[in-house]
Amino acid sequence: MTTVLDVRGLSTHFTTRAGIVRAVDDISFSVARGQVLGLVGESGSGKSVTGFSILGLIDPPGRIAAGRVLFHGVDLVALEERELRRLRGNRIAMIFQDPMMTLNPVLRIDTQMIETVRAHARVSHAEARTRARDALGMVGIASPEERLSAYPHQFSGGMRQRVAIAIALLHRPDLIIADEPTTALDVTIQAQILAEMQTLSREHGTAMIWITHDLSVVAGLADAIAVMYAGRIVETGSVGDVLDRPLHPYTHGLIGSVPSRNRRGARLRQIPGLTPSLLNLPAGCAFRGRCARADAACASDPPATEIAAGHVLRCFHPQLEVVA
Amino acid sequence: MTAWLLRRLVQAAFVVLAMTVILFIGLHVIGNPIDILISPEADQADRARAIAALGLDQPLWRQYALFLWGMLHGDLGRSFVFHEPALQLIGERLPATLELAVSAVLLAIVIGIPLGLYAGLYPNSLLGRSAMAGSILGFSLPTFWVGLMLIMLFAVRLGWLPSTGRGQTALLFGIRWSFLTRDGLAHLAMPAFNLALGNIALVLRLVRSGVRETLPLDYVRFARAKGLRPARVVGVHVMKNIMIPVVTVLGLEFGGTIAFSVVTESIFAWPGMGKLIIDSINVLDRPVIVAYLMIIVLMFVAINLVVDLLYTFLDPRVRLEDRG
């Protein structure tokens, strides 16, 4: 398998008056062609910032403080803005969380699609329109020709997300970063879109980073999972490894808090405590304040250790017993 | 749309009617024009004849009815002073004021929008900060004082620009305009800038705050993630969303600029309507005052109508039928 994206030691910091927020702190992962990586974590764990960092869309006071983002071997962090712009929406596309907000409310769908086509391909207006229409058809929008002349407010949320996906697919990108694209949608639409994305990934060999806090979404979709906590990846591995044989206490907590048929009627398990403030986070494992297994050793940074092939962990006290 | 337009026109007719009632009663409270127009030496017979000639011997309700009857026939009465139809008198001065007001609003657009855009995109830059600080002066300095200072500096000290009058004019559509000749433009520059100052400040602040609000929104980020050039992101995606408040304010300000150009016209001896109305109020030339105010009311009604129509082009979510 060819590696499409290889992120090495990426750190994205935001300088605020109160201090430096390490939103993303020394994370590494890679995605291969046709592979779907689920990037999982709570709100504020740095998932979205990771996505924006890959595309170089971090605005001041934020900046990429360290690390490399290798896309087909080219380091995007070192790339000039103009070169980066040629990749955005072309080779790397992004889909956002809230479909009600991603499309410009005062521009027609065709305007927003044609400009994307023509930003990266020297084609006529008519040709661009045809491509836009075909893309709408591909994501399952009925009578795409008429829908092209509509405005975003004339679409439902699910339809708008389909339009956003169609825009992301216009140039057949090698990598799609999907930032919780189904969170704002109802469950049936969510299932449809997930199935369609999976098909697209298989058929075109598109690599995907699927950012979500919903483990059940990732379970059916992803090939590999990276669990983020407080700006760090605490556990990575294949879906089977991470979901069936989780080792990090935080991953255990996440899986335990998913409602399940086996525990019907029982109280939902929670992870005690709150996510720590990312501002001036002390050294050591960020999860130790909420962790039942934490001891003195956890005050220093746990190194990334490969427990089994491809199953990487940052924890001194992996939890080996099976999740209930 | 047609129903909406009809309803608006009927509303406008009522506004105009209400205005005439207020005007008639108000003018009768202010004072009696006979005391000013007729010399103190005139005897009782002369006085009675003059009163009858001006139609002031009639009871108020009859004067009002006659006025309405005249208005339906396009006749707003004759000036007590010039013995010319009031409408014609104002019509002669209208182009000068229109020219001044349009120049002022154009200046506000040409200076205010780019500066506001810059200040919004680079809020911490020197130019951005000085523009914001300067806009406070633009709001708070009284027009007459700025006008006098402009004359002191550019006309008296530097001698670059003439201080009074319209200068050389040229004929276009049978009307004399200053902006068609070099000399006329030199005469127009100072009063137009003086009148524009407040509007520039207003537009600048409006555009700046609009840009600051719009930039972090998802659809702007999405536009950037599509790989669009920054010029297109700002020029199309951001600008079109900002234009709605700007058009509203500019529309209202245009009416205000015409109606209240009195001060500027007086300082620069610009022979427009503003100067005429001040002179007419001084001698209680009722028909001219009434005609002037009627024109102003009609203008505001028309501008509001145009602004509402412009909304539908700027914001597809606005539907005119839905509003009263």
PDB file of N, CA, C and O in Angstrom, chain B residues 179-211:
ATOM      1  N   PHE B 179     -19.233  68.376 -12.591  1.00  0.00           N
ATOM      2  CA  PHE B 179     -18.207  67.329 -12.616  1.00  0.00           C
ATOM      3  C   PHE B 179     -17.655  67.062 -14.006  1.00  0.00           C
ATOM      4  O   PHE B 179     -16.738  66.274 -14.181  1.00  0.00           O
ATOM      5  N   LEU B 180     -18.222  67.756 -15.027  1.00  0.00           N
ATOM      6  CA  LEU B 180     -17.766  67.509 -16.388  1.00  0.00           C
ATOM      7  C   LEU B 180     -16.582  68.385 -16.781  1.00  0.00           C
ATOM      8  O   LEU B 180     -15.965  68.155 -17.812  1.00  0.00           O
ATOM      9  N   THR B 181     -16.282  69.403 -15.973  1.00  0.00           N
ATOM     10  CA  THR B 181     -15.147  70.259 -16.321  1.00  0.00           C
ATOM     11  C   THR B 181     -14.100  70.178 -15.210  1.00  0.00           C
ATOM     12  O   THR B 181     -14.415  69.862 -14.066  1.00  0.00           O
ATOM     13  N   ARG B 182     -12.860  70.495 -15.589  1.00  0.00           N
ATOM     14  CA  ARG B 182     -11.771  70.463 -14.590  1.00  0.00           C
ATOM     15  C   ARG B 182     -12.031  71.469 -13.487  1.00  0.00           C
ATOM     16  O   ARG B 182     -11.873  71.167 -12.305  1.00  0.00           O
ATOM     17  N   ASP B 183     -12.440  72.661 -13.904  1.00  0.00           N
ATOM     18  CA  ASP B 183     -12.678  73.727 -12.929  1.00  0.00           C
ATOM     19  C   ASP B 183     -13.829  73.338 -11.998  1.00  0.00           C
ATOM     20  O   ASP B 183     -13.756  73.508 -10.784  1.00  0.00           O
ATOM     21  N   GLY B 184     -14.866  72.751 -12.593  1.00  0.00           N
ATOM     22  CA  GLY B 184     -16.009  72.325 -11.799  1.00  0.00           C
ATOM     23  C   GLY B 184     -15.617  71.258 -10.792  1.00  0.00           C
ATOM     24  O   GLY B 184     -16.027  71.291  -9.633  1.00  0.00           O
ATOM     25  N   LEU B 185     -14.784  70.324 -11.237  1.00  0.00           N
ATOM     26  CA  LEU B 185     -14.327  69.261 -10.342  1.00  0.00           C
ATOM     27  C   LEU B 185     -13.548  69.835  -9.165  1.00  0.00           C
ATOM     28  O   LEU B 185     -13.697  69.390  -8.028  1.00  0.00           O
ATOM     29  N   ALA B 186     -12.707  70.840  -9.459  1.00  0.00           N
ATOM     30  CA  ALA B 186     -11.932  71.484  -8.395  1.00  0.00           C
ATOM     31  C   ALA B 186     -12.870  72.132  -7.382  1.00  0.00           C
ATOM     32  O   ALA B 186     -12.614  72.093  -6.176  1.00  0.00           O
ATOM     33  N   HIS B 187     -13.973  72.714  -7.884  1.00  0.00           N
ATOM     34  CA  HIS B 187     -14.937  73.327  -6.971  1.00  0.00           C
ATOM     35  C   HIS B 187     -15.698  72.273  -6.169  1.00  0.00           C
ATOM     36  O   HIS B 187     -16.095  72.504  -5.044  1.00  0.00           O
ATOM     37  N   LEU B 188     -15.913  71.110  -6.810  1.00  0.00           N
ATOM     38  CA  LEU B 188     -16.714  70.059  -6.181  1.00  0.00           C
ATOM     39  C   LEU B 188     -15.933  69.333  -5.080  1.00  0.00           C
ATOM     40  O   LEU B 188     -16.513  68.865  -4.096  1.00  0.00           O
ATOM     41  N   ALA B 189     -14.608  69.256  -5.239  1.00  0.00           N
ATOM     42  CA  ALA B 189     -13.789  68.391  -4.389  1.00  0.00           C
ATOM     43  C   ALA B 189     -14.011  68.628  -2.900  1.00  0.00           C
ATOM     44  O   ALA B 189     -14.361  67.694  -2.166  1.00  0.00           O
ATOM     45  N   MET B 190     -13.817  69.883  -2.463  1.00  0.00           N
ATOM     46  CA  MET B 190     -13.892  70.152  -1.020  1.00  0.00           C
ATOM     47  C   MET B 190     -15.274  69.927  -0.425  1.00  0.00           C
ATOM     48  O   MET B 190     -15.395  69.213   0.578  1.00  0.00           O
ATOM     49  N   PRO B 191     -16.344  70.521  -1.004  1.00  0.00           N
ATOM     50  CA  PRO B 191     -17.654  70.272  -0.390  1.00  0.00           C
ATOM     51  C   PRO B 191     -18.040  68.797  -0.403  1.00  0.00           C
ATOM     52  O   PRO B 191     -18.607  68.297   0.574  1.00  0.00           O
ATOM     53  N   ALA B 192     -17.705  68.085  -1.487  1.00  0.00           N
ATOM     54  CA  ALA B 192     -18.062  66.662  -1.548  1.00  0.00           C
ATOM     55  C   ALA B 192     -17.336  65.898  -0.452  1.00  0.00           C
ATOM     56  O   ALA B 192     -17.933  65.065   0.244  1.00  0.00           O
ATOM     57  N   PHE B 193     -16.050  66.182  -0.273  1.00  0.00           N
ATOM     58  CA  PHE B 193     -15.288  65.487   0.760  1.00  0.00           C
ATOM     59  C   PHE B 193     -15.837  65.814   2.150  1.00  0.00           C
ATOM     60  O   PHE B 193     -15.983  64.941   3.000  1.00  0.00           O
ATOM     61  N   ASN B 194     -16.151  67.087   2.334  1.00  0.00           N
ATOM     62  CA  ASN B 194     -16.695  67.526   3.627  1.00  0.00           C
ATOM     63  C   ASN B 194     -17.983  66.772   3.955  1.00  0.00           C
ATOM     64  O   ASN B 194     -18.181  66.289   5.068  1.00  0.00           O
ATOM     65  N   LEU B 195     -18.842  66.656   2.940  1.00  0.00           N
ATOM     66  CA  LEU B 195     -20.122  65.980   3.132  1.00  0.00           C
ATOM     67  C   LEU B 195     -19.914  64.472   3.309  1.00  0.00           C
ATOM     68  O   LEU B 195     -20.668  63.811   4.017  1.00  0.00           O
ATOM     69  N   ALA B 196     -18.842  63.958   2.677  1.00  0.00           N
ATOM     70  CA  ALA B 196     -18.625  62.503   2.682  1.00  0.00           C
ATOM     71  C   ALA B 196     -18.002  62.011   3.978  1.00  0.00           C
ATOM     72  O   ALA B 196     -18.140  60.834   4.316  1.00  0.00           O
ATOM     73  N   LEU B 197     -17.345  62.887   4.710  1.00  0.00           N
ATOM     74  CA  LEU B 197     -16.525  62.478   5.850  1.00  0.00           C
ATOM     75  C   LEU B 197     -17.252  61.532   6.814  1.00  0.00           C
ATOM     76  O   LEU B 197     -16.753  60.462   7.150  1.00  0.00           O
ATOM     77  N   GLY B 198     -18.437  61.942   7.243  1.00  0.00           N
ATOM     78  CA  GLY B 198     -19.203  61.106   8.179  1.00  0.00           C
ATOM     79  C   GLY B 198     -19.564  59.767   7.561  1.00  0.00           C
ATOM     80  O   GLY B 198     -19.481  58.725   8.213  1.00  0.00           O
ATOM     81  N   ASN B 199     -19.935  59.804   6.273  1.00  0.00           N
ATOM     82  CA  ASN B 199     -20.310  58.560   5.586  1.00  0.00           C
ATOM     83  C   ASN B 199     -19.127  57.620   5.433  1.00  0.00           C
ATOM     84  O   ASN B 199     -19.269  56.404   5.565  1.00  0.00           O
ATOM     85  N   ILE B 200     -17.956  58.193   5.120  1.00  0.00           N
ATOM     86  CA  ILE B 200     -16.751  57.359   4.993  1.00  0.00           C
ATOM     87  C   ILE B 200     -16.524  56.615   6.298  1.00  0.00           C
ATOM     88  O   ILE B 200     -16.319  55.400   6.324  1.00  0.00           O
ATOM     89  N   ALA B 201     -16.602  57.361   7.414  1.00  0.00           N
ATOM     90  CA  ALA B 201     -16.361  56.761   8.731  1.00  0.00           C
ATOM     91  C   ALA B 201     -17.364  55.642   8.996  1.00  0.00           C
ATOM     92  O   ALA B 201     -17.003  54.558   9.454  1.00  0.00           O
ATOM     93  N   LEU B 202     -18.612  55.911   8.641  1.00  0.00           N
ATOM     94  CA  LEU B 202     -19.674  54.928   8.892  1.00  0.00           C
ATOM     95  C   LEU B 202     -19.443  53.652   8.078  1.00  0.00           C
ATOM     96  O   LEU B 202     -19.477  52.542   8.613  1.00  0.00           O
ATOM     97  N   VAL B 203     -19.198  53.827   6.778  1.00  0.00           N
ATOM     98  CA  VAL B 203     -19.000  52.672   5.891  1.00  0.00           C
ATOM     99  C   VAL B 203     -17.767  51.891   6.330  1.00  0.00           C
ATOM    100  O   VAL B 203     -17.790  50.657   6.409  1.00  0.00           O
ATOM    101  N   LEU B 204     -16.707  52.609   6.661  1.00  0.00           N
ATOM    102  CA  LEU B 204     -15.461  51.970   7.092  1.00  0.00           C
ATOM    103  C   LEU B 204     -15.705  51.051   8.286  1.00  0.00           C
ATOM    104  O   LEU B 204     -15.315  49.889   8.295  1.00  0.00           O
ATOM    105  N   ARG B 205     -16.383  51.577   9.282  1.00  0.00           N
ATOM    106  CA  ARG B 205     -16.601  50.785  10.504  1.00  0.00           C
ATOM    107  C   ARG B 205     -17.529  49.609  10.230  1.00  0.00           C
ATOM    108  O   ARG B 205     -17.339  48.515  10.751  1.00  0.00           O
ATOM    109  N   LEU B 206     -18.528  49.860   9.391  1.00  0.00           N
ATOM    110  CA  LEU B 206     -19.481  48.809   9.053  1.00  0.00           C
ATOM    111  C   LEU B 206     -18.785  47.654   8.330  1.00  0.00           C
ATOM    112  O   LEU B 206     -18.979  46.485   8.657  1.00  0.00           O
ATOM    113  N   VAL B 207     -17.962  47.995   7.336  1.00  0.00           N
ATOM    114  CA  VAL B 207     -17.269  46.973   6.553  1.00  0.00           C
ATOM    115  C   VAL B 207     -16.276  46.235   7.443  1.00  0.00           C
ATOM    116  O   VAL B 207     -16.192  45.011   7.418  1.00  0.00           O
ATOM    117  N   ARG B 208     -15.547  46.975   8.263  1.00  0.00           N
ATOM    118  CA  ARG B 208     -14.564  46.337   9.138  1.00  0.00           C
ATOM    119  C   ARG B 208     -15.230  45.313  10.056  1.00  0.00           C
ATOM    120  O   ARG B 208     -14.798  44.169  10.144  1.00  0.00           O
ATOM    121  N   SER B 209     -16.280  45.733  10.730  1.00  0.00           N
ATOM    122  CA  SER B 209     -16.896  44.795  11.675  1.00  0.00           C
ATOM    123  C   SER B 209     -17.500  43.619  10.921  1.00  0.00           C
ATOM    124  O   SER B 209     -17.469  42.489  11.403  1.00  0.00           O
ATOM    125  N   GLY B 210     -18.023  43.869   9.716  1.00  0.00           N
ATOM    126  CA  GLY B 210     -18.552  42.776   8.903  1.00  0.00           C
ATOM    127  C   GLY B 210     -17.475  41.770   8.565  1.00  0.00           C
ATOM    128  O   GLY B 210     -17.673  40.558   8.689  1.00  0.00           O
ATOM    129  N   VAL B 211     -16.312  42.255   8.146  1.00  0.00           N
ATOM    130  CA  VAL B 211     -15.204  41.363   7.791  1.00  0.00           C
ATOM    131  C   VAL B 211     -14.767  40.571   9.018  1.00  0.00           C
ATOM    132  O   VAL B 211     -14.575  39.356   8.958  1.00  0.00           O
TER     133      VAL B 211
END
